[in-house]
Amino acid sequence: MANRGPSYGLSREVQEKIEQKYDSDLENKLVDWIILQCAEDVEHPPPGRAHFQKWLMDGTVLCKLINSLYPPGQEPIPKISESKMAFKQMEQISQFLKAAETYGVRTTDIFQTVDLWEGKDMAAVQRTLMALGSVAVTRDDGCYRGEPSWFHRKAQQNRRGFSEEQLRQGQNVIGLQMGSNKGASQAGMTGYGMPRQIM
């Protein structure tokens, strides 16, 4: 953990708002899913934000999680180190984030390494794990273990087919964003450069 003193003023208010977004119920659901998904000797952490952070902080649980979402032999992180060195642990978190993005989690849903490592935004960590679970449920490739109702299924394509006639008709319609031409006239307008008729 970084040696940071207490924050004051606006920084303190911002940090308190970030901490309010953390959801304890969601933490329990995510812990249950990770333990079920990894199907290994992953220990259940004590409840609480600090324990959840400590459980994920070295990156081994996250790497086991992302590897378990792939078929055997296709894991994106071949070697998971259980090193106690800070830079190795942060590197594993970064590997997890890259693998999650490759798996299909949007870049906007991915937390930054310091959010987890320093505990700055554990709600962002929860959002990333929720997005990862949603992608796993949506893929439905047989690697997801857990209740499908735990995560939202992502929307799939919704293609629409229009005939040539419908496309031609659409070219004649004036969109509402462009305004309307009903009732428009230039009655009462004077030519450009002429003085106004004020009576």
GROMACS .gro file of C-alpha atoms in nm, residues 8 47 83 137:
model
    4
    8TYR     CA    1  -0.884   1.686   0.351
   47PRO     CA    2  -1.666  -0.988   0.473
   83SER     CA    3   0.511  -1.365  -0.533
  137VAL     CA    4  -2.301  -1.541  -1.929
   0.00000   0.00000   0.00000
